[in-house]
mmCIF file of C-alpha atoms in Angstrom:
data_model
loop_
_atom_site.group_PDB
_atom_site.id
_atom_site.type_symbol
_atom_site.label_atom_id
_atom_site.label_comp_id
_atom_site.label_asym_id
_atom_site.label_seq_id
_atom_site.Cartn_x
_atom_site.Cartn_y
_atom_site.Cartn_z
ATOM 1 C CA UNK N 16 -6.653 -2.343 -12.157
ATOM 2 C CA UNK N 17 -3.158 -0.709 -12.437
ATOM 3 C CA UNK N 18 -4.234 2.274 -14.192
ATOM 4 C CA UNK N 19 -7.011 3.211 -11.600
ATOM 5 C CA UNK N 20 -4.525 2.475 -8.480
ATOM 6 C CA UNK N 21 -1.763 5.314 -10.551
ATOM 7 C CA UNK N 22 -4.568 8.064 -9.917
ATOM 8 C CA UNK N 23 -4.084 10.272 -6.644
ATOM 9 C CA UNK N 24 -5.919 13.147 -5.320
ATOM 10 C CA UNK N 25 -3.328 15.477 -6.589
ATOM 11 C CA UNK N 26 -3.491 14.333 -10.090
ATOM 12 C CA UNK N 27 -7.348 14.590 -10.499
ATOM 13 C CA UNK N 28 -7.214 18.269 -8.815
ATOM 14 C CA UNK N 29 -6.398 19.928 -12.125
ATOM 15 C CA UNK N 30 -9.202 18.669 -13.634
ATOM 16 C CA UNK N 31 -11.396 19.919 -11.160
ATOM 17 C CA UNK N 32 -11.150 16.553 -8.574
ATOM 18 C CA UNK N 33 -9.083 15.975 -5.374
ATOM 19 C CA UNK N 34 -11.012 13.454 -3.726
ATOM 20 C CA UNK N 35 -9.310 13.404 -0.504
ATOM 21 C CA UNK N 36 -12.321 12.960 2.035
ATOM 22 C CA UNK N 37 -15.402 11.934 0.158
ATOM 23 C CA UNK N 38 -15.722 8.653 1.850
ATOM 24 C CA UNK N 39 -15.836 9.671 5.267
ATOM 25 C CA UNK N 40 -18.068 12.051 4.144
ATOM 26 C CA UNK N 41 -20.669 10.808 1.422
ATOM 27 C CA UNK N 42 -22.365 6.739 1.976
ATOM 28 C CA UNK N 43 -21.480 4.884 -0.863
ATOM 29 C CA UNK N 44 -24.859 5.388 -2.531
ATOM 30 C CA UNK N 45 -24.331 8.959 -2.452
ATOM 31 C CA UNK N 46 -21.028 8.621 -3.822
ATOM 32 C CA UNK N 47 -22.545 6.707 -6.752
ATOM 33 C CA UNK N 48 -25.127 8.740 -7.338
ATOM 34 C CA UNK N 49 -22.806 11.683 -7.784
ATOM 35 C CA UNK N 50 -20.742 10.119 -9.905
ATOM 36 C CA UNK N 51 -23.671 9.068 -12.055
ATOM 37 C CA UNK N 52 -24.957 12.624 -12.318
ATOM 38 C CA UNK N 53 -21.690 13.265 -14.786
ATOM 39 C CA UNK N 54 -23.241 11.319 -17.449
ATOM 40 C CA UNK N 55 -26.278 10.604 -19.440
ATOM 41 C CA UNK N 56 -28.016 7.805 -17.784
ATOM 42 C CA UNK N 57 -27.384 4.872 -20.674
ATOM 43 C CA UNK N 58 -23.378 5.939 -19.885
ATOM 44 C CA UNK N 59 -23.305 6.222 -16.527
ATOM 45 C CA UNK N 60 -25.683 3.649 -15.719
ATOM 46 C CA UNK N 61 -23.623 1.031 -17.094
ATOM 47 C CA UNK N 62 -20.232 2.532 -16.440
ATOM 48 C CA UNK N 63 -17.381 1.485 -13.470
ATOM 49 C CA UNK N 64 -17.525 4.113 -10.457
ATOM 50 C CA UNK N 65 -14.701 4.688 -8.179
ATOM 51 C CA UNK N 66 -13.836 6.321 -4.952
ATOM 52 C CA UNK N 67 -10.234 7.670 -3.835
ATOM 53 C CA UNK N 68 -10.108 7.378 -0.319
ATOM 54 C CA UNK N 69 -7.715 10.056 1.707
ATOM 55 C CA UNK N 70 -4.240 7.778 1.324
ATOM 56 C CA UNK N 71 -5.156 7.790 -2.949
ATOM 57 C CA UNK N 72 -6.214 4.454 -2.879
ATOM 58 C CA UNK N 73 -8.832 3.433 -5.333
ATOM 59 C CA UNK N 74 -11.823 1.851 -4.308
ATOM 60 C CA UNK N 75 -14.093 0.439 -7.205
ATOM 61 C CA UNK N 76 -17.842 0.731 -5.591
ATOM 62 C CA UNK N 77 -19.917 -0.725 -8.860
ATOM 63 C CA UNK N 78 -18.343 -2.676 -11.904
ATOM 64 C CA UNK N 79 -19.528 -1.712 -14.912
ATOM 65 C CA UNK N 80 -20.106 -3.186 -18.115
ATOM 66 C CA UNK N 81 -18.953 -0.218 -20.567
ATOM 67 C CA UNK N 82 -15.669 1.512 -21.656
ATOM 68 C CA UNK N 83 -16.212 4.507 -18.932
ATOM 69 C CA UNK N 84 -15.653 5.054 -15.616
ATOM 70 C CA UNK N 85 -16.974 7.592 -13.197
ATOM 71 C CA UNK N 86 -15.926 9.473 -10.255
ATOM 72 C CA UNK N 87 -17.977 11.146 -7.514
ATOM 73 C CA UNK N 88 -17.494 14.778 -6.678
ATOM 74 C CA UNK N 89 -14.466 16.208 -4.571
ATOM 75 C CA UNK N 90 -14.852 18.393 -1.841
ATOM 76 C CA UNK N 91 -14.196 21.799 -3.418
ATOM 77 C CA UNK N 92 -15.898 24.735 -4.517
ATOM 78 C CA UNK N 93 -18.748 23.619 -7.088
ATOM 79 C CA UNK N 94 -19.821 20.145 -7.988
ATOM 80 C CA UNK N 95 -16.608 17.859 -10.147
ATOM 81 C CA UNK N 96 -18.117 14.463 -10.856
ATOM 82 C CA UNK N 97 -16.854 13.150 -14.258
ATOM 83 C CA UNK N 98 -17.176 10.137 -16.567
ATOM 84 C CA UNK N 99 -14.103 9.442 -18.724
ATOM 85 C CA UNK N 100 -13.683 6.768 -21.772
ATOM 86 C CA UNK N 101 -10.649 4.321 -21.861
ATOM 87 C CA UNK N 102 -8.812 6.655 -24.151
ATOM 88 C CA UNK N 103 -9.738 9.412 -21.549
ATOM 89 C CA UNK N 104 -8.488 7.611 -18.750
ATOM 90 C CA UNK N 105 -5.234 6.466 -20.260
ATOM 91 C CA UNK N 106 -5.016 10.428 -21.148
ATOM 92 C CA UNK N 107 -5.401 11.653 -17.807
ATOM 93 C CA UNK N 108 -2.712 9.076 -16.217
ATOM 94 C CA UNK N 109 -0.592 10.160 -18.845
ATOM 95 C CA UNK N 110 -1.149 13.731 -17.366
ATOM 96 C CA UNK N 111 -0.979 12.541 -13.671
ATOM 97 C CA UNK N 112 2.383 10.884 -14.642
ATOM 98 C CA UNK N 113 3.767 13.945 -16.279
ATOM 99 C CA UNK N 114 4.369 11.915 -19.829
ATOM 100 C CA UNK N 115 3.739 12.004 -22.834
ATOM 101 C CA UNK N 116 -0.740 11.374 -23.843
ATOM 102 C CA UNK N 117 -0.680 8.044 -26.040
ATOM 103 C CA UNK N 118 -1.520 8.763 -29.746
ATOM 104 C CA UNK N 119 -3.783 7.500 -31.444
ATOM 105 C CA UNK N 120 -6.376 7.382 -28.857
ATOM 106 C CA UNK N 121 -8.985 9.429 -28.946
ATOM 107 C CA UNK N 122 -10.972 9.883 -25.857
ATOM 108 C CA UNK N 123 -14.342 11.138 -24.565
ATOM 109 C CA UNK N 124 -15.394 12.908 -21.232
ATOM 110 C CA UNK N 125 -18.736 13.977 -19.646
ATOM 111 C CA UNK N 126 -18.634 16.384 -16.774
ATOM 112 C CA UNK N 127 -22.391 17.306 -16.956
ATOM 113 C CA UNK N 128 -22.528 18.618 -13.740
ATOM 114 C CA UNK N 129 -20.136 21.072 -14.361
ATOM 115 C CA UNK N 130 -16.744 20.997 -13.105
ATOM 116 C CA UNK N 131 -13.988 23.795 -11.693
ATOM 117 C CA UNK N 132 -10.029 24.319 -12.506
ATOM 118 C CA UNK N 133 -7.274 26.418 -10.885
ATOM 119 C CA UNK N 134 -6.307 27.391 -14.861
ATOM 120 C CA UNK N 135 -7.264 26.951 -18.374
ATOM 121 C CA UNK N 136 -3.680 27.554 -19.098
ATOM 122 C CA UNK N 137 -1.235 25.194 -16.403
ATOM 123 C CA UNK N 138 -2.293 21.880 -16.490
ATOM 124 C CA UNK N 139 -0.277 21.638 -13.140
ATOM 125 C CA UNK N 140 -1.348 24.255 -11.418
ATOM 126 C CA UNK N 141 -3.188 24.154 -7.706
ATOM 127 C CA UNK N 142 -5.576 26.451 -6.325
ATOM 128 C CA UNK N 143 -4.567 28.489 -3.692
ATOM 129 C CA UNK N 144 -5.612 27.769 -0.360
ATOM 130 C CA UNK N 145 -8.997 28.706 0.140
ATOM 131 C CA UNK N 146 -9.292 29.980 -3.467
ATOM 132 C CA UNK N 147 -12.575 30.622 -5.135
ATOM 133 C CA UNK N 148 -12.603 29.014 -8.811
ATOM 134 C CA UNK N 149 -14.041 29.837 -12.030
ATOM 135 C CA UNK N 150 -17.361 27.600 -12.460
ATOM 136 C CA UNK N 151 -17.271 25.709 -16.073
ATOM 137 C CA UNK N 152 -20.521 24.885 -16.972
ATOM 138 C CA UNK N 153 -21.937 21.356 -18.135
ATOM 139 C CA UNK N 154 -19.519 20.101 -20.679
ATOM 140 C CA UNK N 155 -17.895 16.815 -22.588
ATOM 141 C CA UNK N 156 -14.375 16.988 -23.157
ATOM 142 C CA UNK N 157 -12.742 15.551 -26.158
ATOM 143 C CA UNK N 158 -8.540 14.421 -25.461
ATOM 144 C CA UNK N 159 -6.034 13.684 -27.473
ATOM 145 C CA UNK N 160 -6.951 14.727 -30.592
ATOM 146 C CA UNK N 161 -4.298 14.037 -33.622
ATOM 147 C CA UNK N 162 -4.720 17.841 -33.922
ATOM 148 C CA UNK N 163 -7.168 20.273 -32.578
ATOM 149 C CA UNK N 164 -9.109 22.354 -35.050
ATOM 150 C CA UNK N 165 -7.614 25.894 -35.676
ATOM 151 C CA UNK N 166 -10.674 27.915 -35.811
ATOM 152 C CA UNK N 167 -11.627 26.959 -31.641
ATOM 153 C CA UNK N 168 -10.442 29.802 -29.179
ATOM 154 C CA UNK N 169 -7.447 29.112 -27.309
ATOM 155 C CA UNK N 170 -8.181 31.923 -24.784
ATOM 156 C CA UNK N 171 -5.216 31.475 -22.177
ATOM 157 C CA UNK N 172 -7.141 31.997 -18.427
ATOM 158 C CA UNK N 173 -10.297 33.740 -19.550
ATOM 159 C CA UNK N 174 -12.371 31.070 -21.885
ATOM 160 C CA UNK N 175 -15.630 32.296 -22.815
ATOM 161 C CA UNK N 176 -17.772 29.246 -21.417
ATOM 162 C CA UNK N 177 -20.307 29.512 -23.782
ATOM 163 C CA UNK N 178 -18.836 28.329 -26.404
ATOM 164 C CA UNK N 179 -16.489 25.507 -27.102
ATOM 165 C CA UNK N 180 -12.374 26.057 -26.060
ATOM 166 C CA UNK N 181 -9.124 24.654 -25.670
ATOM 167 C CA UNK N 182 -8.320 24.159 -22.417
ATOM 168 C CA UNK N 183 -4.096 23.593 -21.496
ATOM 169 C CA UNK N 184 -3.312 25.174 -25.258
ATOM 170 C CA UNK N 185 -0.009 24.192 -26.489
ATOM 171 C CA UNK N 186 0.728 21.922 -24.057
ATOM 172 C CA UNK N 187 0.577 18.059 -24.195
ATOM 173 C CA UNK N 188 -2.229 17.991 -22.250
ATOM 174 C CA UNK N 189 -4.564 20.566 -24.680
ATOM 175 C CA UNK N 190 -8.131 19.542 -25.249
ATOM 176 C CA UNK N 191 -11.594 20.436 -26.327
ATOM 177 C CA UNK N 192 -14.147 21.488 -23.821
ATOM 178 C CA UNK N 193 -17.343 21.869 -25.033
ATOM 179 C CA UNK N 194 -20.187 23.066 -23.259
ATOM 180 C CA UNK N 195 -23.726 20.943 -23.753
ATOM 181 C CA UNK N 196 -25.858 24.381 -22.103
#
């Protein structure tokens, strides 16, 4: 799976995962189950999960027989685990890789569990070290979008969470979050 082995702990920080230690820390069932608790069950019963291990390597603990794959939570503040369509995926190596998103391809994330970044407005940024950060609620995330509505807030750092936002505005990398509370 080249696109999977591309992914690093650095890259999935900004969207609230750097999964540097989970698997010394969390059995592989746990790790699974986490990851599962980003979707509805018919997704994320049926979807791939992976683990990152502490060098970035990808570890695929289930195969799946759908378009989504899952990933368990990292070990920052609040609880990241997220399921992400094909389009999403291809999205967020596009992001990782600091190119351009592919067009055309619409994708779909769940991060039901909630999920944390270090901004709504740098899609690069990084927390800083021992940083508390903003809680998002229970959301799906909708990428790549041939163009994003006009009438959704683009509120630069301070989103109001209750309502659906553009997270990374006017960069490549803008998208919907939509909270499902």
């Amino acid at each position: 799976m080249r696109l999977l082995s591309m992914y690093s702990m650095a890259a999935f920080a900004g969207l609230g995962l750097s999964t540097a230690v989970l698997a010394a820390d969390m059995s592989d069932d746990e790790l699974i189950e986490n990851a599962m608790s980003a979707a509805p069950d018919a997704v994320a019963s049926a979807a791939t999960i992976i683990a990152i291990d502490e060098n970035g390597e990808v570890r695929t603990l289930r195969e799946g027989t759908n378009n989504f794959t899952c990933l368990p939570d990292d070990p920052g503040p609040g609880n990241n685990p997220m399921c992400l369509d094909q389009n999403a995926m291809a999205w967020a190596e596009a992001w990782m890789n600091k190119t351009e998103p592919p067009k055309g391809k619409v994708g779909f994330g769940y991060m039901l569990a909630g999920g944390a970044t270090p901004s709504n407005v740098d899609p690069f940024a990084e927390a800083p070290e021992g940083a508390e950060l903003e809680q998002e609620p229970p959301h799906v995330m909708l990428f790549a979008l041939p163009e994003l509505p006009a009438d959704y807030p683009q509120p630069g750092d301070t989103p109001d969470r209750s309502q659906p936002w553009v997270m990374w505005a006017g960069t490549p990398y803008e998208h919907l979050m939509i909270p499902v509370e």
